[in-house]
């Protein structure tokens, strides 16, 4: 069974390929990429890709699938369907489920459910500490054996520095990546939105940038001391950047991530007490957006992930202070990130590096690629097509995004996953 994609712009960050040509898939595997593949056989599915980009599936290392325990918001089936439509063919899911994924039993359960009903590959991330309580380390060796790809207390920072240091050393033994949610809980206590003029105007308690940067600095120091890499999740403020630069110059092992909302939306979105724009870390300012883009350009931040965080009306259609933090991300990841290419911040290949090869390297998995023999994980993307964000288009169970009603540019048209062709067009 052969599928031939014709005349698209082929981009593969694993091999640096960037040219207009054809891609051949045979029996679910990549057979070849060339300027022109002519086949005389009859039994071929031909897909015209003129004007489209063809690249490997994205790897999103920061996703909340909510299963087990909060399936009214999302589950592994609906979350991975949203991923598929977003061009994301592998997701790493955070452990703040109910119960918390801090045991081999929960990790295996997630993998079992993924096997039964996931549309894309699911990599479970287990908790650093039991119950994500920041008191006692979970059992990294047993978690890894059960299939944990990394550890994180995402949603919370491991505020006890001695414990975090031990976590880094312990994780190193098992070659498990450690992902840190950088937020000093004392500084952000009861905070709702970015601390500044808007928080003052709205009468909401602010989350200062120092809550994030203090955590970043501590984690970098611990990474240096333990000679163990730390991955800094969803960075949002400009104050981090000089420290990231310093850490790169010092040769400190670390990687850093941001999310499309931190280089697209500002704190102004929460005016009118819009809970759909309530997220943690909070949306910041134009200056922060400028600095985050610059950090991406300089390579101080080298991963873009969605932090897809579904919540239902039960958690969002409430008073601002009572609303949960988080917004959807999977189906907006590509169109919003592509603005970086349009603005000249990153080239197409660099952007794909940040969304395919870099996260794969951090998670120690072979990235999706167009190397001969690789599994077919292929996205056909139209960078020019505009589409409106509606509840109907959203594949997640939850619809919580401040982008509802807005028009985005760049649309996933087709997904080829092994032998199946999905048309995301309709
Ligand atoms: O906004 C957020 N939502 N930030 C987090 O760190 C956690 C996430 C969630 O689980 O909803
Ligand atoms: Zn987080």
Short mmCIF file of C-alpha atoms and ligand atoms in Angstrom, two decimals:
data_model
loop_
_atom_site.label_atom_id
_atom_site.label_comp_id
_atom_site.label_asym_id
_atom_site.label_seq_id
_atom_site.Cartn_x
_atom_site.Cartn_y
_atom_site.Cartn_z
CA UNK A 1 0.00 0.00 0.00
CA UNK A 2 1.60 3.22 -1.19
CA UNK A 3 0.82 6.87 -0.49
CA UNK A 4 2.59 9.51 -2.57
CA UNK A 5 2.54 13.14 -1.48
CA UNK A 6 3.32 15.33 -4.47
CA UNK A 7 4.97 18.72 -4.76
CA UNK A 8 4.83 19.95 -1.20
CA UNK A 9 7.54 21.86 0.64
CA UNK A 10 9.22 19.10 2.60
CA UNK A 11 10.67 20.11 5.96
CA UNK A 12 12.45 17.69 8.28
CA UNK A 13 14.40 19.14 11.20
CA UNK A 14 16.11 15.78 11.90
CA UNK A 15 17.99 15.93 8.63
CA UNK A 16 17.71 19.63 7.78
CA UNK A 17 15.69 18.90 4.64
CA UNK A 18 13.88 21.88 3.13
CA UNK A 19 12.90 21.59 -0.53
CA UNK A 20 9.87 21.24 -2.75
CA UNK A 21 9.36 17.62 -3.67
CA UNK A 22 7.59 14.31 -3.10
CA UNK A 23 7.31 11.96 -0.16
CA UNK A 24 6.57 8.27 -0.54
CA UNK A 25 5.01 6.15 2.22
CA UNK A 26 4.81 2.40 1.88
CA UNK A 27 2.95 0.14 4.31
CA UNK A 28 3.00 2.81 6.99
CA UNK A 29 6.69 3.63 6.69
CA UNK A 30 8.65 6.39 5.01
CA UNK A 31 10.12 5.05 1.77
CA UNK A 32 11.76 8.13 0.35
CA UNK A 33 11.84 11.87 -0.18
CA UNK A 34 12.96 13.25 -3.49
CA UNK A 35 12.41 16.16 -5.87
CA UNK A 36 10.32 13.99 -8.13
CA UNK A 37 9.06 10.49 -7.52
CA UNK A 38 7.37 8.96 -10.55
CA UNK A 39 5.58 5.67 -10.07
CA UNK A 40 3.88 3.76 -12.83
CA UNK A 41 1.92 1.35 -10.63
CA UNK A 42 -1.82 1.79 -10.36
CA UNK A 43 -2.47 1.10 -6.74
CA UNK A 44 -1.16 4.35 -5.30
CA UNK A 45 -2.95 7.02 -3.31
CA UNK A 46 -1.73 10.32 -4.69
CA UNK A 47 -2.07 13.47 -2.59
CA UNK A 48 -1.52 16.83 -4.21
CA UNK A 49 0.38 19.03 -1.74
CA UNK A 50 1.11 22.08 -3.88
CA UNK A 51 1.43 25.20 -1.78
CA UNK A 52 1.48 23.10 1.41
CA UNK A 53 4.17 22.24 3.90
CA UNK A 54 4.89 18.60 4.68
CA UNK A 55 6.66 17.87 7.97
CA UNK A 56 6.84 15.15 10.65
CA UNK A 57 4.27 15.10 13.47
CA UNK A 58 4.84 17.44 16.39
CA UNK A 59 5.90 16.24 19.84
CA UNK A 60 4.11 18.23 22.55
CA UNK A 61 5.85 17.63 25.86
CA UNK A 62 3.36 19.55 28.03
CA UNK A 63 -0.25 18.39 27.89
CA UNK A 64 -2.98 17.73 30.48
CA UNK A 65 -5.22 14.82 29.44
CA UNK A 66 -7.18 14.73 32.73
CA UNK A 67 -7.51 10.95 32.80
CA UNK A 68 -7.81 9.42 35.33
CA UNK A 69 -10.17 11.42 37.47
CA UNK A 70 -11.45 14.47 35.60
CA UNK A 71 -12.90 12.90 32.50
CA UNK A 72 -15.67 15.50 32.28
CA UNK A 73 -12.96 17.97 31.20
CA UNK A 74 -11.03 15.72 28.84
CA UNK A 75 -9.94 12.12 28.50
CA UNK A 76 -7.25 10.28 26.65
CA UNK A 77 -9.50 9.75 23.64
CA UNK A 78 -10.69 13.36 23.27
CA UNK A 79 -7.35 14.91 24.20
CA UNK A 80 -5.43 12.84 21.69
CA UNK A 81 -8.07 13.59 19.03
CA UNK A 82 -7.43 17.29 19.60
CA UNK A 83 -3.73 16.52 19.30
CA UNK A 84 -4.22 14.70 16.00
CA UNK A 85 -6.20 17.59 14.53
CA UNK A 86 -3.49 19.95 15.73
CA UNK A 87 -0.74 18.01 13.97
CA UNK A 88 0.63 16.70 17.27
CA UNK A 89 1.34 12.99 16.97
CA UNK A 90 3.00 12.44 20.34
CA UNK A 91 2.00 13.98 23.66
CA UNK A 92 3.60 13.81 27.09
CA UNK A 93 0.88 14.09 29.73
CA UNK A 94 1.34 15.77 33.08
CA UNK A 95 0.73 13.87 36.32
CA UNK A 96 -1.74 16.22 38.04
CA UNK A 97 -4.57 13.75 37.50
CA UNK A 98 -6.86 12.33 40.20
CA UNK A 99 -5.25 10.36 41.67
CA UNK A 100 -1.90 11.97 40.93
CA UNK A 101 0.31 9.87 38.68
CA UNK A 102 2.90 9.14 41.35
CA UNK A 103 2.76 5.35 41.19
CA UNK A 104 3.52 2.60 38.67
CA UNK A 105 -0.17 1.63 38.86
CA UNK A 106 -1.40 5.01 37.57
CA UNK A 107 1.38 5.19 34.97
CA UNK A 108 0.45 1.72 33.67
CA UNK A 109 -3.24 2.62 33.74
CA UNK A 110 -2.62 5.65 31.51
CA UNK A 111 -0.62 3.52 29.09
CA UNK A 112 -3.33 0.86 29.07
CA UNK A 113 -6.05 3.42 28.32
CA UNK A 114 -3.85 5.00 25.65
CA UNK A 115 -3.42 1.63 23.99
CA UNK A 116 -7.18 1.16 23.97
CA UNK A 117 -8.26 4.54 22.65
CA UNK A 118 -5.55 7.10 21.96
CA UNK A 119 -5.29 8.58 18.47
CA UNK A 120 -1.62 9.46 18.94
CA UNK A 121 1.32 8.28 21.07
CA UNK A 122 1.00 9.07 24.78
CA UNK A 123 4.02 9.37 27.07
CA UNK A 124 3.10 9.56 30.77
CA UNK A 125 5.03 11.96 32.98
CA UNK A 126 5.01 10.88 36.62
CA UNK A 127 5.21 13.06 39.71
CA UNK A 128 8.46 14.09 41.35
CA UNK A 129 6.89 13.91 44.80
CA UNK A 130 4.15 11.73 46.22
CA UNK A 131 0.79 13.38 45.68
CA UNK A 132 2.72 16.35 44.23
CA UNK A 133 2.90 17.49 47.83
CA UNK A 134 6.56 18.43 47.74
CA UNK A 135 7.41 16.30 50.77
CA UNK A 136 8.56 12.86 49.74
CA UNK A 137 10.07 11.68 46.46
CA UNK A 138 8.14 9.16 44.42
CA UNK A 139 9.88 5.96 43.33
CA UNK A 140 11.58 6.97 40.09
CA UNK A 141 12.98 3.52 39.23
CA UNK A 142 9.63 1.78 39.49
CA UNK A 143 7.91 4.64 37.64
CA UNK A 144 10.37 4.44 34.80
CA UNK A 145 9.91 0.68 34.59
CA UNK A 146 6.14 1.21 34.34
CA UNK A 147 6.66 3.60 31.42
CA UNK A 148 7.18 7.08 32.85
CA UNK A 149 9.08 9.20 30.33
CA UNK A 150 9.92 12.03 32.76
CA UNK A 151 9.05 13.37 36.19
CA UNK A 152 7.39 16.68 37.07
CA UNK A 153 5.22 18.22 39.76
CA UNK A 154 3.67 20.49 37.11
CA UNK A 155 1.16 22.87 38.63
CA UNK A 156 3.47 23.17 41.62
CA UNK A 157 7.13 23.95 42.18
CA UNK A 158 9.16 21.65 44.41
CA UNK A 159 9.77 24.48 46.85
CA UNK A 160 12.03 22.54 49.19
CA UNK A 161 15.45 23.06 47.59
CA UNK A 162 17.10 20.14 49.36
CA UNK A 163 14.38 17.81 48.11
CA UNK A 164 14.69 19.16 44.56
CA UNK A 165 18.43 18.64 44.67
CA UNK A 166 17.86 15.05 45.73
CA UNK A 167 15.25 14.63 42.98
CA UNK A 168 17.77 15.75 40.36
CA UNK A 169 20.43 13.35 41.62
CA UNK A 170 17.94 10.51 41.93
CA UNK A 171 16.56 11.15 38.43
CA UNK A 172 20.06 11.14 37.00
CA UNK A 173 20.49 7.53 38.18
CA UNK A 174 17.56 6.50 36.04
CA UNK A 175 18.23 8.90 33.17
CA UNK A 176 14.80 10.44 33.75
CA UNK A 177 14.27 14.04 32.61
CA UNK A 178 13.07 16.42 35.35
CA UNK A 179 10.56 19.12 34.38
CA UNK A 180 10.11 22.05 36.74
CA UNK A 181 7.05 24.29 37.05
CA UNK A 182 8.85 27.45 38.16
CA UNK A 183 6.72 29.33 40.67
CA UNK A 184 7.58 30.42 44.18
CA UNK A 185 4.30 29.61 45.95
CA UNK A 186 4.82 32.21 48.65
CA UNK A 187 5.20 35.00 46.13
CA UNK A 188 2.27 33.84 44.02
CA UNK A 189 0.02 33.00 46.98
CA UNK A 190 -3.63 33.64 46.08
CA UNK A 191 -2.48 35.40 42.89
CA UNK A 192 -4.92 35.46 40.00
CA UNK A 193 -3.29 37.33 37.13
CA UNK A 194 -0.06 39.13 36.30
CA UNK A 195 0.92 41.64 38.97
CA UNK A 196 0.77 45.14 37.54
CA UNK A 197 -1.55 47.94 36.54
CA UNK A 198 -4.31 45.63 35.36
CA UNK A 199 -4.34 43.55 38.56
CA UNK A 200 -4.55 46.81 40.52
CA UNK A 201 -7.36 48.10 38.32
CA UNK A 202 -9.36 44.87 38.53
CA UNK A 203 -8.72 44.47 42.24
CA UNK A 204 -7.25 41.01 41.76
CA UNK A 205 -4.19 39.75 43.60
CA UNK A 206 -1.21 39.66 41.29
CA UNK A 207 1.42 37.03 40.52
CA UNK A 208 4.73 38.90 40.26
CA UNK A 209 7.38 38.00 37.71
CA UNK A 210 9.77 37.34 40.61
CA UNK A 211 7.67 34.29 41.56
CA UNK A 212 8.85 32.72 38.32
CA UNK A 213 12.38 34.09 38.07
CA UNK A 214 13.39 33.18 41.62
CA UNK A 215 12.33 29.61 40.88
CA UNK A 216 14.22 29.63 37.57
CA UNK A 217 17.42 30.83 39.25
CA UNK A 218 17.23 28.22 42.00
CA UNK A 219 16.64 25.43 39.52
CA UNK A 220 19.56 26.56 37.38
CA UNK A 221 21.84 26.61 40.44
CA UNK A 222 20.75 23.10 41.40
CA UNK A 223 21.27 21.87 37.84
CA UNK A 224 24.78 23.30 37.96
CA UNK A 225 25.60 21.78 41.32
CA UNK A 226 24.21 18.34 40.51
CA UNK A 227 25.40 18.41 36.89
CA UNK A 228 21.91 17.25 35.97
CA UNK A 229 19.75 18.86 33.37
CA UNK A 230 16.50 20.50 34.37
CA UNK A 231 13.73 21.41 31.95
CA UNK A 232 12.03 24.71 32.80
CA UNK A 233 8.38 24.55 31.76
CA UNK A 234 6.20 27.33 30.32
CA UNK A 235 8.41 30.40 30.87
CA UNK A 236 6.56 33.69 30.62
CA UNK A 237 8.58 36.68 31.88
CA UNK A 238 11.37 38.86 30.56
CA UNK A 239 13.25 38.83 33.86
CA UNK A 240 14.27 35.20 33.23
CA UNK A 241 16.20 35.94 30.10
CA UNK A 242 19.51 37.32 31.46
CA UNK A 243 19.70 34.29 33.76
CA UNK A 244 19.04 31.85 30.93
CA UNK A 245 21.76 33.59 28.94
CA UNK A 246 24.13 33.37 31.88
CA UNK A 247 23.35 29.67 32.36
CA UNK A 248 24.05 28.93 28.67
CA UNK A 249 27.37 30.75 28.92
CA UNK A 250 28.26 28.84 32.09
CA UNK A 251 27.44 25.55 30.38
CA UNK A 252 24.77 24.70 32.94
CA UNK A 253 22.69 21.76 31.70
CA UNK A 254 19.13 22.95 31.19
CA UNK A 255 16.43 23.39 28.59
CA UNK A 256 13.59 25.88 28.59
CA UNK A 257 10.10 25.91 27.17
CA UNK A 258 7.42 28.45 26.43
CA UNK A 259 3.88 28.19 25.08
CA UNK A 260 2.12 30.05 22.26
CA UNK A 261 -0.04 32.08 24.65
CA UNK A 262 3.08 33.61 26.21
CA UNK A 263 4.21 35.05 22.88
CA UNK A 264 0.72 35.85 21.57
CA UNK A 265 -1.64 37.12 24.30
CA UNK A 266 -1.23 39.75 26.98
CA UNK A 267 -2.78 40.32 30.40
CA UNK A 268 -5.30 42.59 28.66
CA UNK A 269 -7.26 39.43 27.79
CA UNK A 270 -8.46 39.18 31.39
CA UNK A 271 -10.05 42.63 31.38
CA UNK A 272 -13.76 42.12 31.92
CA UNK A 273 -12.80 39.28 34.27
CA UNK A 274 -12.55 36.79 31.42
CA UNK A 275 -11.82 33.50 33.18
CA UNK A 276 -10.97 31.88 29.83
CA UNK A 277 -7.75 33.90 29.92
CA UNK A 278 -6.87 32.81 33.47
CA UNK A 279 -3.79 30.65 33.22
CA UNK A 280 -0.74 29.85 35.30
CA UNK A 281 1.78 31.36 34.81
CA UNK A 282 -0.46 34.28 33.89
CA UNK A 283 -0.54 36.16 30.61
CA UNK A 284 1.97 38.99 30.89
CA UNK A 285 2.81 42.18 28.97
CA UNK A 286 3.93 43.29 25.50
CA UNK A 287 7.48 43.64 26.83
CA UNK A 288 7.42 40.07 28.07
CA UNK A 289 6.19 38.86 24.67
CA UNK A 290 9.03 40.75 23.01
CA UNK A 291 11.58 39.20 25.39
CA UNK A 292 10.22 35.66 25.01
CA UNK A 293 10.41 35.96 21.22
CA UNK A 294 13.94 37.20 21.51
CA UNK A 295 14.86 34.30 23.79
CA UNK A 296 13.44 31.91 21.18
CA UNK A 297 15.45 33.62 18.50
CA UNK A 298 18.65 33.41 20.55
CA UNK A 299 17.97 29.79 21.50
CA UNK A 300 17.78 30.40 25.25
CA UNK A 301 14.31 28.91 25.01
CA UNK A 302 14.32 25.94 22.65
CA UNK A 303 11.00 24.16 23.13
CA UNK A 304 7.46 25.25 22.30
CA UNK A 305 4.74 23.20 23.99
CA UNK A 306 1.02 23.83 24.34
CA UNK A 307 0.32 23.38 28.09
CA UNK A 308 -3.08 22.19 26.86
CA UNK A 309 -5.19 22.55 30.03
CA UNK A 310 -8.89 21.73 29.54
CA UNK A 311 -11.47 22.91 32.05
CA UNK A 312 -15.27 22.69 31.80
CA UNK A 313 -17.82 25.47 32.44
CA UNK A 314 -18.04 24.11 36.00
CA UNK A 315 -14.53 25.38 36.63
CA UNK A 316 -14.64 28.44 34.35
CA UNK A 317 -18.13 29.95 34.54
CA UNK A 318 -17.60 31.05 38.13
CA UNK A 319 -16.23 34.07 39.98
CA UNK A 320 -12.74 34.97 38.77
CA UNK A 321 -11.06 33.98 42.05
CA UNK A 322 -12.74 30.58 42.00
CA UNK A 323 -11.99 29.76 38.36
CA UNK A 324 -9.32 27.18 37.51
CA UNK A 325 -6.12 28.15 35.73
CA UNK A 326 -5.56 26.88 32.20
CA UNK A 327 -6.54 27.09 28.54
CA UNK A 328 -6.70 24.72 25.59
CA UNK A 329 -3.65 24.57 23.37
CA UNK A 330 -3.32 21.54 21.12
CA UNK A 331 -5.27 22.80 18.10
CA UNK A 332 -3.75 26.29 18.25
CA UNK A 333 -0.12 25.30 18.73
CA UNK A 334 0.83 25.30 15.05
CA UNK A 335 -1.08 28.33 13.75
CA UNK A 336 0.05 30.53 16.65
CA UNK A 337 3.65 29.31 16.52
CA UNK A 338 3.74 29.89 12.79
CA UNK A 339 3.38 33.60 13.48
CA UNK A 340 7.01 33.40 14.64
CA UNK A 341 7.98 32.43 11.09
CA UNK A 342 5.83 35.19 9.61
CA UNK A 343 7.47 37.73 11.90
CA UNK A 344 10.98 36.52 11.10
CA UNK A 345 11.70 35.29 14.64
CA UNK A 346 12.39 31.70 13.55
CA UNK A 347 12.78 29.89 10.24
CA UNK A 348 10.35 27.06 9.48
CA UNK A 349 13.03 24.46 10.22
CA UNK A 350 14.02 26.10 13.50
CA UNK A 351 10.40 26.26 14.60
CA UNK A 352 9.96 22.56 13.83
CA UNK A 353 13.16 21.81 15.73
CA UNK A 354 11.55 23.47 18.77
CA UNK A 355 8.40 21.37 18.36
CA UNK A 356 9.80 18.02 17.14
CA UNK A 357 13.50 17.30 17.62
CA UNK A 358 14.23 19.28 20.80
CA UNK A 359 11.35 17.84 22.86
CA UNK A 360 12.23 14.37 21.54
CA UNK A 361 15.84 14.80 22.62
CA UNK A 362 14.77 15.94 26.10
CA UNK A 363 12.40 12.96 26.43
CA UNK A 364 15.09 10.63 25.03
CA UNK A 365 12.95 9.34 22.17
CA UNK A 366 13.74 9.07 18.47
CA UNK A 367 12.01 12.02 16.84
CA UNK A 368 9.42 11.58 14.10
CA UNK A 369 11.33 12.11 10.85
CA UNK A 370 11.42 11.41 7.13
CA UNK A 371 14.36 9.02 7.37
CA UNK A 372 13.84 5.94 5.26
CA UNK A 373 12.11 3.23 7.28
CA UNK A 374 10.73 5.59 9.94
CA UNK A 375 7.09 5.17 10.89
CA UNK A 376 4.92 7.50 8.84
CA UNK A 377 4.01 10.43 11.10
CA UNK A 378 3.30 13.10 8.54
CA UNK A 379 1.52 16.47 8.62
CA UNK A 380 0.32 18.46 5.63
CA UNK A 381 -0.10 22.09 6.65
CA UNK A 382 -1.39 25.09 4.74
CA UNK A 383 0.39 28.12 6.20
CA UNK A 384 -1.94 30.57 4.43
CA UNK A 385 -5.41 29.24 5.15
CA UNK A 386 -7.41 31.17 7.70
CA UNK A 387 -10.01 29.60 9.96
CA UNK A 388 -12.26 30.71 12.74
CA UNK A 389 -12.07 29.17 16.20
CA UNK A 390 -15.51 27.79 17.02
CA UNK A 391 -16.72 25.32 19.61
CA UNK A 392 -17.53 22.88 16.79
CA UNK A 393 -13.95 22.84 15.52
CA UNK A 394 -12.53 22.14 18.97
CA UNK A 395 -12.07 18.40 19.43
CA UNK A 396 -11.50 18.58 23.18
CA UNK A 397 -14.38 17.94 25.55
CA UNK A 398 -13.78 21.38 27.02
CA UNK A 399 -13.97 24.61 25.04
CA UNK A 400 -11.97 26.91 27.32
CA UNK A 401 -9.94 29.23 25.15
CA UNK A 402 -9.86 33.02 24.89
CA UNK A 403 -9.40 32.50 21.15
CA UNK A 404 -13.08 31.57 20.57
CA UNK A 405 -14.42 33.65 17.70
CA UNK A 406 -10.95 34.72 16.56
CA UNK A 407 -9.46 33.94 13.17
CA UNK A 408 -6.17 32.06 13.00
CA UNK A 409 -3.86 31.64 10.04
CA UNK A 410 -2.38 28.25 9.18
CA UNK A 411 -4.34 25.03 9.06
CA UNK A 412 -3.51 21.35 9.38
CA UNK A 413 -5.04 19.81 6.25
CA UNK A 414 -4.03 16.16 6.45
CA UNK A 415 -2.41 13.80 8.86
CA UNK A 416 -0.89 10.53 7.74
CA UNK A 417 -0.24 8.26 10.66
CA UNK A 418 1.18 4.94 9.58
CA UNK A 419 -1.36 3.59 7.07
CA UNK A 420 -4.20 5.98 7.83
CA UNK A 421 -4.92 9.26 6.10
CA UNK A 422 -6.96 11.75 8.16
CA UNK A 423 -8.40 14.81 6.48
CA UNK A 424 -8.73 17.55 9.07
CA UNK A 425 -10.35 19.71 6.50
CA UNK A 426 -13.99 19.16 7.20
O1 LIG B 1 -2.75 27.08 33.87
C1 LIG B 1 -2.35 26.00 34.25
N1 LIG B 1 -3.15 24.90 34.23
N2 LIG B 1 -1.11 25.89 34.71
C2 LIG B 1 -0.66 24.76 35.29
O2 LIG B 1 0.49 24.73 35.68
C3 LIG B 1 -1.55 23.61 35.48
C4 LIG B 1 -2.64 23.61 34.48
C5 LIG B 1 -3.76 22.68 34.79
O3 LIG B 1 -3.53 21.52 35.15
O4 LIG B 1 -4.91 23.07 34.62
ZN1 LIG B 2 2.79 24.16 34.90
#
